[in-house]
PDB file of C-alpha atoms in Angstrom:
ATOM      1  CA  MET S 809     -11.210  18.811 -22.725  1.00 40.00           C
ATOM      2  CA  LYS S 810      -7.613  18.173 -21.749  1.00 42.00           C
ATOM      3  CA  THR S 811      -7.115  18.314 -17.991  1.00 41.00           C
ATOM      4  CA  THR S 812      -3.975  20.169 -16.959  1.00 44.00           C
ATOM      5  CA  ALA S 813      -2.459  20.879 -13.573  1.00 44.00           C
ATOM      6  CA  ALA S 814      -4.050  24.313 -13.670  1.00 45.00           C
ATOM      7  CA  THR S 815      -7.539  23.062 -14.533  1.00 43.00           C
ATOM      8  CA  ARG S 816      -7.304  20.237 -12.011  1.00 44.00           C
ATOM      9  CA  ASN S 817      -6.280  22.644  -9.288  1.00 46.00           C
ATOM     10  CA  ALA S 818      -9.065  25.011 -10.304  1.00 43.00           C
ATOM     11  CA  SER S 819     -11.614  22.202 -10.159  1.00 43.00           C
ATOM     12  CA  ARG S 820     -10.538  21.404  -6.614  1.00 44.00           C
ATOM     13  CA  ARG S 821     -11.102  25.046  -5.724  1.00 45.00           C
ATOM     14  CA  SER S 822     -14.783  24.597  -6.447  1.00 46.00           C
ATOM     15  CA  ASP S 823     -17.685  26.593  -5.115  1.00 47.00           C
ATOM     16  CA  THR S 824     -18.369  23.991  -2.425  1.00 48.00           C
ATOM     17  CA  SER S 825     -15.317  24.772  -0.298  1.00 51.00           C
ATOM     18  CA  PRO S 826     -15.656  28.544   0.223  1.00 52.00           C
ATOM     19  CA  SER S 827     -19.414  28.236   0.660  1.00 55.00           C
ATOM     20  CA  VAL S 828     -19.075  26.267   3.886  1.00 57.00           C
ATOM     21  CA  GLY S 829     -16.336  28.512   5.229  1.00 58.00           C
ATOM     22  CA  HIS S 830     -13.228  26.745   3.949  1.00 55.00           C
ATOM     23  CA  ALA S 831     -10.049  28.733   3.521  1.00 53.00           C
ATOM     24  CA  ASP S 832      -9.886  27.971  -0.221  1.00 50.00           C
ATOM     25  CA  PRO S 833      -8.098  24.601  -0.093  1.00 54.00           C
ATOM     26  CA  GLY S 834      -6.077  23.634  -3.144  1.00 50.00           C
ATOM     27  CA  VAL S 835      -3.212  21.559  -4.424  1.00 47.00           C
ATOM     28  CA  GLU S 836      -0.227  23.658  -5.367  1.00 47.00           C
ATOM     29  CA  GLY S 837      -0.525  26.412  -2.782  1.00 42.00           C
ATOM     30  CA  PHE S 838       0.078  24.103   0.174  1.00 40.00           C
ATOM     31  CA  ARG S 839       2.578  21.734  -1.413  1.00 41.00           C
ATOM     32  CA  GLY S 840       5.650  23.246   0.207  1.00 41.00           C
ATOM     33  CA  THR S 841       4.137  23.122   3.680  1.00 44.00           C
ATOM     34  CA  VAL S 842       4.094  19.310   3.767  1.00 45.00           C
ATOM     35  CA  ARG S 843       7.652  18.750   2.590  1.00 44.00           C
ATOM     36  CA  GLY S 844       9.408  16.626   5.199  1.00 42.00           C
ATOM     37  CA  ALA S 845       6.338  16.612   7.433  1.00 57.00           C
ATOM     38  CA  SER S 846       5.352  12.969   6.930  1.00 72.00           C
ATOM     39  CA  ASP S 847       6.974  10.402   9.196  1.00 77.00           C
ATOM     40  CA  VAL S 848       7.698   6.733   8.557  1.00 77.00           C
ATOM     41  CA  LYS S 849       8.817   4.052  10.993  1.00 75.00           C
ATOM     42  CA  GLY S 850      12.084   2.338  10.080  1.00 73.00           C
ATOM     43  CA  GLU S 851      13.000  -1.312  10.557  1.00 74.00           C
ATOM     44  CA  ASP S 852      14.653  -0.440  13.881  1.00 79.00           C
ATOM     45  CA  GLY S 853      11.394   1.059  15.173  1.00 77.00           C
ATOM     46  CA  THR S 854      12.529   4.684  15.092  1.00 81.00           C
ATOM     47  CA  TRP S 855      10.675   7.425  13.226  1.00 78.00           C
ATOM     48  CA  GLY S 856      12.150   9.535  10.468  1.00 79.00           C
ATOM     49  CA  SER S 857      11.032  11.944   7.780  1.00 79.00           C
ATOM     50  CA  ALA S 858       9.635  10.481   4.557  1.00 73.00           C
ATOM     51  CA  GLY S 859      10.505  13.683   2.729  1.00 70.00           C
ATOM     52  CA  ASN S 860       8.264  15.251   0.122  1.00 68.00           C
ATOM     53  CA  VAL S 861       5.625  12.553  -0.379  1.00 66.00           C
ATOM     54  CA  LEU S 862       3.978  14.270  -3.362  1.00 66.00           C
ATOM     55  CA  PRO S 863       5.938  15.382  -6.442  1.00 68.00           C
ATOM     56  CA  ASP S 864       6.152  19.110  -7.061  1.00 69.00           C
ATOM     57  CA  ASP S 865       5.271  18.753 -10.744  1.00 74.00           C
ATOM     58  CA  PRO S 866       3.377  15.484 -11.304  1.00 74.00           C
ATOM     59  CA  GLN S 867       2.721  14.156 -14.793  1.00 79.00           C
ATOM     60  CA  TRP S 868      -0.923  13.580 -13.819  1.00 75.00           C
ATOM     61  CA  TRP S 869      -3.176  14.634 -10.951  1.00 73.00           C
ATOM     62  CA  ALA S 870      -4.874  11.841  -9.052  1.00 69.00           C
ATOM     63  CA  GLY S 871      -8.440  12.345  -7.910  1.00 66.00           C
ATOM     64  CA  GLY S 872      -7.780  10.527  -4.637  1.00 63.00           C
ATOM     65  CA  HIS S 873      -5.022  12.707  -3.203  1.00 65.00           C
ATOM     66  CA  GLY S 874      -3.311  16.067  -3.474  1.00 63.00           C
ATOM     67  CA  LEU S 875      -5.823  18.329  -1.743  1.00 67.00           C
ATOM     68  CA  HIS S 876      -4.282  20.179   1.179  1.00 70.00           C
ATOM     69  CA  SER S 877      -6.341  21.980   3.765  1.00 76.00           C
ATOM     70  CA  THR S 878      -6.774  22.029   7.546  1.00 85.00           C
ATOM     71  CA  PRO S 879      -8.535  19.769  10.062  1.00 90.00           C
ATOM     72  CA  ARG S 880     -10.833  22.687  10.888  1.00 92.00           C
ATOM     73  CA  ASP S 881     -11.954  22.942   7.258  1.00 90.00           C
ATOM     74  CA  TYR S 882     -12.318  19.187   6.953  1.00 89.00           C
ATOM     75  CA  ILE S 883     -14.615  18.901   9.953  1.00 94.00           C
ATOM     76  CA  ARG S 884     -16.823  21.651   8.515  1.00 95.00           C
ATOM     77  CA  PHE S 885     -17.347  19.542   5.409  1.00 93.00           C
ATOM     78  CA  GLU S 886     -18.140  16.517   7.593  1.00 96.00           C
ATOM     79  CA  ARG S 887     -20.680  18.582   9.507  1.00 97.00           C
ATOM     80  CA  ALA S 888     -22.314  19.597   6.236  1.00 97.00           C
ATOM     81  CA  LEU S 889     -22.689  15.929   5.294  1.00 97.00           C
ATOM     82  CA  LEU S 890     -24.002  15.162   8.769  1.00 98.00           C
ATOM     83  CA  ARG S 891     -26.671  17.814   8.237  1.00 97.00           C
ATOM     84  CA  GLY S 892     -27.752  16.459   4.864  1.00 97.00           C
ATOM     85  CA  GLY S 893     -25.628  18.776   2.715  1.00 97.00           C
ATOM     86  CA  GLU S 894     -26.156  22.108   4.523  1.00 97.00           C
ATOM     87  CA  LEU S 895     -24.158  24.068   7.079  1.00 96.00           C
ATOM     88  CA  ASP S 896     -24.724  27.504   8.561  1.00 95.00           C
ATOM     89  CA  GLY S 897     -27.585  28.185   6.176  1.00 96.00           C
ATOM     90  CA  VAL S 898     -25.608  27.304   3.032  1.00 96.00           C
ATOM     91  CA  ARG S 899     -26.539  24.194   1.044  1.00 97.00           C
ATOM     92  CA  ILE S 900     -23.798  22.531  -1.025  1.00 95.00           C
ATOM     93  CA  LEU S 901     -25.492  19.182  -1.744  1.00 97.00           C
ATOM     94  CA  ARG S 902     -29.083  18.095  -2.154  1.00 97.00           C
ATOM     95  CA  PRO S 903     -30.396  15.826   0.643  1.00 97.00           C
ATOM     96  CA  GLU S 904     -31.047  13.014  -1.839  1.00 98.00           C
ATOM     97  CA  THR S 905     -27.425  13.216  -3.010  1.00 97.00           C
ATOM     98  CA  VAL S 906     -26.197  12.825   0.545  1.00 98.00           C
ATOM     99  CA  ASP S 907     -28.632   9.950   1.130  1.00 98.00           C
ATOM    100  CA  ALA S 908     -27.214   8.187  -1.926  1.00 98.00           C
ATOM    101  CA  ALA S 909     -23.669   8.641  -0.636  1.00 97.00           C
ATOM    102  CA  PHE S 910     -24.688   6.833   2.555  1.00 98.00           C
ATOM    103  CA  SER S 911     -26.471   3.987   0.715  1.00 98.00           C
ATOM    104  CA  ASP S 912     -25.208   0.637  -0.560  1.00 97.00           C
ATOM    105  CA  GLN S 913     -23.898   1.332  -4.044  1.00 97.00           C
ATOM    106  CA  LEU S 914     -22.703  -2.253  -4.541  1.00 96.00           C
ATOM    107  CA  ASN S 915     -26.329  -3.401  -4.644  1.00 94.00           C
ATOM    108  CA  GLY S 916     -25.694  -6.300  -2.302  1.00 91.00           C
ATOM    109  CA  VAL S 917     -22.408  -7.461  -3.834  1.00 94.00           C
ATOM    110  CA  PRO S 918     -20.314  -8.613  -0.845  1.00 91.00           C
ATOM    111  CA  MET S 919     -17.223  -6.672   0.158  1.00 92.00           C
ATOM    112  CA  PRO S 920     -13.969  -8.572   0.754  1.00 94.00           C
ATOM    113  CA  THR S 921     -13.518  -9.226   4.464  1.00 95.00           C
ATOM    114  CA  GLU S 922      -9.783  -8.657   4.068  1.00 95.00           C
ATOM    115  CA  ILE S 923      -7.644  -6.736   1.571  1.00 94.00           C
ATOM    116  CA  VAL S 924      -4.098  -8.068   1.715  1.00 96.00           C
ATOM    117  CA  THR S 925      -1.319  -5.512   1.436  1.00 95.00           C
ATOM    118  CA  ALA S 926       0.814  -5.459  -1.692  1.00 94.00           C
ATOM    119  CA  ASP S 927       3.403  -3.199  -0.038  1.00 90.00           C
ATOM    120  CA  PRO S 928       3.878  -3.734   3.727  1.00 89.00           C
ATOM    121  CA  ALA S 929       6.187  -0.731   4.004  1.00 83.00           C
ATOM    122  CA  ILE S 930       3.335   1.538   2.905  1.00 86.00           C
ATOM    123  CA  THR S 931       0.215  -0.170   4.260  1.00 91.00           C
ATOM    124  CA  ASP S 932      -0.847  -2.990   6.527  1.00 94.00           C
ATOM    125  CA  THR S 933      -3.518  -5.511   5.498  1.00 95.00           C
ATOM    126  CA  LEU S 934      -7.033  -4.118   5.896  1.00 93.00           C
ATOM    127  CA  LYS S 935      -9.069  -6.537   8.032  1.00 93.00           C
ATOM    128  CA  LEU S 936     -12.703  -5.453   7.972  1.00 92.00           C
ATOM    129  CA  GLY S 937     -14.653  -8.631   8.593  1.00 93.00           C
ATOM    130  CA  GLU S 938     -18.312  -9.006   7.634  1.00 94.00           C
ATOM    131  CA  GLY S 939     -20.867  -6.241   7.265  1.00 95.00           C
ATOM    132  CA  TRP S 940     -19.312  -3.524   5.086  1.00 97.00           C
ATOM    133  CA  THR S 941     -20.106  -1.954   1.724  1.00 97.00           C
ATOM    134  CA  TRP S 942     -19.396   1.135  -0.374  1.00 96.00           C
ATOM    135  CA  GLY S 943     -21.501   4.228  -0.788  1.00 97.00           C
ATOM    136  CA  TYR S 944     -20.379   7.135  -2.955  1.00 95.00           C
ATOM    137  CA  GLY S 945     -16.888   7.845  -1.657  1.00 91.00           C
ATOM    138  CA  LEU S 946     -17.664   6.370   1.763  1.00 96.00           C
ATOM    139  CA  LEU S 947     -17.001   3.041   3.435  1.00 96.00           C
ATOM    140  CA  LEU S 948     -20.245   2.006   5.157  1.00 98.00           C
ATOM    141  CA  ASN S 949     -20.803  -0.450   7.986  1.00 97.00           C
ATOM    142  CA  THR S 950     -24.139  -2.201   7.522  1.00 97.00           C
ATOM    143  CA  ARG S 951     -24.426  -3.250  11.171  1.00 96.00           C
ATOM    144  CA  ASP S 952     -24.180  -1.427  14.484  1.00 97.00           C
ATOM    145  CA  ILE S 953     -20.740  -1.765  16.067  1.00 96.00           C
ATOM    146  CA  PRO S 954     -21.136  -2.266  19.852  1.00 96.00           C
ATOM    147  CA  GLY S 955     -19.883   0.766  21.761  1.00 96.00           C
ATOM    148  CA  ALA S 956     -19.117   2.595  18.546  1.00 97.00           C
ATOM    149  CA  ARG S 957     -20.680   3.767  15.267  1.00 97.00           C
ATOM    150  CA  ARG S 958     -24.211   2.868  14.255  1.00 98.00           C
ATOM    151  CA  ALA S 959     -25.151   1.095  11.034  1.00 98.00           C
ATOM    152  CA  TRP S 960     -24.754   3.112   7.812  1.00 98.00           C
ATOM    153  CA  THR S 961     -22.070   5.360   9.192  1.00 98.00           C
ATOM    154  CA  GLY S 962     -19.877   6.720   6.387  1.00 98.00           C
ATOM    155  CA  ALA S 963     -16.110   6.743   6.801  1.00 97.00           C
ATOM    156  CA  TRP S 964     -12.872   7.219   4.932  1.00 92.00           C
ATOM    157  CA  ALA S 965      -9.169   7.313   5.714  1.00 90.00           C
ATOM    158  CA  GLY S 966      -6.120   8.887   4.113  1.00 86.00           C
ATOM    159  CA  LEU S 967      -2.837   7.133   3.396  1.00 85.00           C
ATOM    160  CA  LEU S 968      -0.966   9.031   6.120  1.00 86.00           C
ATOM    161  CA  ASN S 969      -3.404   7.758   8.763  1.00 91.00           C
ATOM    162  CA  THR S 970      -6.041  10.426   8.800  1.00 89.00           C
ATOM    163  CA  HIS S 971      -9.526   9.112   9.486  1.00 93.00           C
ATOM    164  CA  PHE S 972     -13.067  10.441   9.681  1.00 95.00           C
ATOM    165  CA  PHE S 973     -16.550   9.047  10.131  1.00 98.00           C
ATOM    166  CA  ILE S 974     -20.052  10.510   9.999  1.00 98.00           C
ATOM    167  CA  ASP S 975     -22.719   8.745  12.058  1.00 98.00           C
ATOM    168  CA  ARG S 976     -26.030  10.271  11.009  1.00 98.00           C
ATOM    169  CA  THR S 977     -28.043   8.030  13.360  1.00 97.00           C
ATOM    170  CA  SER S 978     -26.146   9.164  16.465  1.00 97.00           C
ATOM    171  CA  GLY S 979     -25.752  12.710  15.143  1.00 97.00           C
ATOM    172  CA  VAL S 980     -21.964  12.830  15.431  1.00 97.00           C
ATOM    173  CA  CYS S 981     -19.002  13.152  13.114  1.00 97.00           C
ATOM    174  CA  ALA S 982     -15.381  12.852  14.138  1.00 96.00           C
ATOM    175  CA  SER S 983     -11.884  13.019  12.710  1.00 95.00           C
ATOM    176  CA  ILE S 984      -8.435  11.986  13.822  1.00 93.00           C
ATOM    177  CA  TYR S 985      -5.288  13.200  12.052  1.00 90.00           C
ATOM    178  CA  THR S 986      -1.764  11.860  12.010  1.00 87.00           C
ATOM    179  CA  ASN S 987       0.971  12.199   9.387  1.00 84.00           C
ATOM    180  CA  SER S 988       2.656   8.829   9.393  1.00 86.00           C
ATOM    181  CA  LEU S 989       3.337   5.620   7.478  1.00 86.00           C
ATOM    182  CA  PRO S 990       2.669   2.752   7.151  1.00 89.00           C
ATOM    183  CA  PHE S 991      -1.092   2.990   6.760  1.00 92.00           C
ATOM    184  CA  ILE S 992      -3.288   1.301   9.412  1.00 93.00           C
ATOM    185  CA  PRO S 993      -0.736  -0.893  11.242  1.00 92.00           C
ATOM    186  CA  GLU S 994      -2.925  -3.131  13.391  1.00 91.00           C
ATOM    187  CA  HIS S 995      -1.388  -2.334  16.765  1.00 91.00           C
ATOM    188  CA  GLU S 996      -0.682   1.350  16.149  1.00 91.00           C
ATOM    189  CA  ALA S 997      -2.849   3.576  13.913  1.00 92.00           C
ATOM    190  CA  TRP S 998      -5.692   1.038  13.651  1.00 93.00           C
ATOM    191  CA  LYS S 999      -5.778   0.631  17.425  1.00 94.00           C
ATOM    192  CA  LEU S1000      -5.635   4.406  17.847  1.00 93.00           C
ATOM    193  CA  TYR S1001      -8.686   4.779  15.599  1.00 94.00           C
ATOM    194  CA  GLN S1002     -10.629   2.254  17.664  1.00 94.00           C
ATOM    195  CA  ASP S1003      -9.587   3.747  21.019  1.00 96.00           C
ATOM    196  CA  PHE S1004     -10.533   7.226  19.814  1.00 95.00           C
ATOM    197  CA  GLU S1005     -13.940   6.087  18.578  1.00 97.00           C
ATOM    198  CA  GLY S1006     -14.647   4.123  21.751  1.00 97.00           C
ATOM    199  CA  ALA S1007     -13.806   7.112  23.943  1.00 97.00           C
ATOM    200  CA  LEU S1008     -16.089   9.336  21.864  1.00 96.00           C
ATOM    201  CA  TYR S1009     -19.111   7.042  22.189  1.00 97.00           C
ATOM    202  CA  ASP S1010     -18.437   6.473  25.887  1.00 97.00           C
ATOM    203  CA  ALA S1011     -18.801  10.230  26.315  1.00 96.00           C
ATOM    204  CA  LEU S1012     -22.162  10.499  24.532  1.00 94.00           C
TER     205      LEU S1012
END
C-alpha cells in the first residue's frame, strides 16, 4: 500500500491516543501553531526564532517526528506505560509488550559511549558513558544512577529539547519540555535535564 500524507496522518490518529484521553493528536492540524515557535541560539549568544521547522507539505512523512500534541497528553501516555499499558481502566498495550519495550533489544551488543555530532548547530555530542542500551523506542540505563533513575528506566528526547523518562522501579515518570536548538548542549539543556531529575528524586 502506498503511504500518503493522508494515510500517515490517519495512522498517527490511531485508537491508542483517544483511548487514554488524548485530544486527538495529529500532524497537519497543529502544524501552523508551531510556526516561529522554536528558538535557536545564535553565535552571539542571543536567541531568535528558527521559523517553521517542519515543512507544510513534505515529500515524505518521517516516523520519528511530526506528531503535535500537548504535554498533558504526553504525560498520560507515559503514565500508561508506567502502569504496564493501562490507564484509567483502559488498556492500550499488553503487559508483555511493555515489558519488551523496557528490555535490552540489542541482546548484549554494547552501545557507543559517545555519539559525535555531525552538525554542531543542530545538536551537541551525546556523551552517555557506560551502561546503556536500547529497548523498543526507549533508551535504557542498565545501572542505577545515584540520586536519579533506577536501572531499566526508559527514556527518550526530542530534537527541540523535550525529554521524558519512565522509572518503573521507583514508580515515577517525568517530562520536561523546551522548544530550542541546538539539541542537548552540555551546559544548557543537558544540565537542565540532570538538575530537573535530581530535584525530582530528592523530593521522593
